Coordinates of C-alpha atoms in Angstrom, one line a residue:
M1 CA 0.0 0.0 0.0
T2 CA 1.3 3.5 -0.9
H3 CA 0.6 6.6 1.1
E4 CA 1.3 10.2 0.9
I5 CA 2.8 12.4 3.6
I6 CA 0.7 15.6 4.3
H7 CA 2.5 18.6 5.6
T8 CA 1.7 22.4 6.0
D9 CA 3.5 25.2 7.5
K10 CA 0.1 26.5 8.7
A11 CA 0.2 24.0 11.5
P12 CA 3.1 23.2 13.8
A13 CA 5.9 21.0 12.7
A14 CA 6.0 17.5 14.2
I15 CA 7.9 17.5 17.5
G16 CA 8.8 13.8 17.3
P17 CA 9.0 11.0 14.8
Y18 CA 5.7 11.3 13.1
S19 CA 3.9 13.3 10.2
Q20 CA 1.2 15.8 10.4
A21 CA -0.9 13.4 8.6
T22 CA -0.9 10.7 6.0
R23 CA -3.2 9.9 3.1
G24 CA -4.1 6.4 2.0
T25 CA -6.9 5.3 -0.3
A26 CA -9.1 8.4 0.1
T27 CA -8.5 8.5 3.9
V28 CA -6.3 10.8 5.9
F29 CA -5.1 10.1 9.3
T30 CA -3.8 13.0 11.2
S31 CA -1.4 13.0 14.1
G32 CA -2.5 14.5 17.4
Q33 CA -2.5 18.4 17.3
L34 CA -1.7 20.4 20.3
G35 CA -2.7 24.0 20.5
I36 CA 0.8 25.3 19.5
V37 CA 0.6 28.5 17.5
P38 CA 2.6 27.7 14.2
E39 CA 3.9 31.2 13.8
T40 CA 5.5 31.4 17.2
G41 CA 5.7 27.9 18.5
D42 CA 4.1 29.0 21.6
L43 CA 1.3 27.2 23.5
P44 CA -1.3 29.5 24.9
A45 CA -1.6 29.4 28.7
D46 CA -5.5 29.5 28.6
F47 CA -7.3 26.1 27.9
E48 CA -9.9 27.5 25.6
C49 CA -7.2 29.2 23.5
Q50 CA -5.2 25.9 23.3
A51 CA -8.4 24.0 22.3
R52 CA -9.2 26.5 19.6
Q53 CA -5.7 26.5 18.3
A54 CA -5.6 22.7 18.2
F55 CA -8.8 22.7 16.0
E56 CA -7.2 25.6 13.9
N57 CA -4.1 23.2 13.3
L58 CA -6.3 20.3 12.4
K59 CA -8.4 22.4 10.0
A60 CA -5.0 23.5 8.4
I61 CA -3.9 19.9 8.0
A62 CA -7.2 18.8 6.4
E63 CA -7.1 21.8 4.0
A64 CA -3.4 20.8 3.1
A65 CA -4.7 17.3 2.3
G66 CA -7.3 18.7 -0.1
G67 CA -10.3 18.7 2.3
N68 CA -11.8 20.5 5.3
L69 CA -13.1 19.6 8.7
S70 CA -16.4 18.6 7.3
N71 CA -14.5 15.5 6.0
A72 CA -13.8 14.3 9.5
M73 CA -15.2 10.8 10.2
K74 CA -13.7 10.4 13.6
L75 CA -12.1 12.7 16.3
T76 CA -10.1 11.6 19.2
I77 CA -9.5 14.2 21.9
F78 CA -7.1 13.9 24.8
L79 CA -7.5 16.1 27.9
T80 CA -5.2 16.3 31.0
D81 CA -8.3 17.5 33.0
M82 CA -11.8 16.3 32.4
A83 CA -13.1 19.4 33.9
N84 CA -12.3 21.0 30.5
F85 CA -14.8 18.7 28.8
P86 CA -17.6 21.2 28.5
V87 CA -15.2 23.8 27.2
V88 CA -13.8 21.5 24.5
N89 CA -17.4 20.7 23.5
K90 CA -18.1 24.3 23.1
V91 CA -15.0 25.0 21.0
M92 CA -15.6 21.9 18.9
Q93 CA -19.1 23.2 17.9
E94 CA -17.3 26.4 16.4
Y95 CA -15.6 24.0 13.9
F96 CA -18.3 21.3 13.3
Q97 CA -22.0 21.1 12.8
A98 CA -24.5 18.3 13.0
P99 CA -24.2 15.7 12.0
Y100 CA -21.0 15.5 14.0
P101 CA -18.2 13.0 13.3
A102 CA -17.8 10.1 15.7
R103 CA -15.6 11.1 18.7
S104 CA -13.7 9.6 21.6
C105 CA -12.4 11.7 24.5
F106 CA -9.9 10.5 27.0
A107 CA -8.2 11.9 30.2
V108 CA -4.5 11.4 30.1
A109 CA -1.8 12.0 32.7
A110 CA 0.2 14.4 30.6
L111 CA 0.7 15.6 27.0
P112 CA 3.8 16.9 25.2
K113 CA 5.0 20.3 26.1
D114 CA 2.6 20.3 29.1
A115 CA -0.3 20.9 26.7
A116 CA -3.8 20.6 28.1
V117 CA -5.5 19.1 25.0
E118 CA -4.5 17.2 21.8
V119 CA -6.9 16.4 18.9
E120 CA -6.5 14.0 16.1
A121 CA -8.9 13.0 13.1
I122 CA -9.5 10.5 10.5
L123 CA -10.8 12.3 7.4
A124 CA -12.4 10.7 4.1
I125 CA -11.3 13.0 1.4

């Protein structure tokens, strides 16, 4: 099976041994996106700002792959504090409309760079 590596400078570069996303047969699997601001490399201190930037980064990768967030079939969200669950739901509704993609949300002990949220997607493009 062949696959294509998806990369855009409008989302942060990978901070480890992974690609921003890969595309197979009409399917794109993104790597998890933190709320890093690509222009500065900074991670906002505020959770809501981190969540919004994580979705912006995911959006940039979907566009680089030739689609958009409406192509999302499945999201996975990682939170370091489940108390932020209502906030991430609110922010997600800024980027997605019904019918929503399938989604899982997990509490994790920690994320890279001490981030509070990470979002990944499977897209059909």
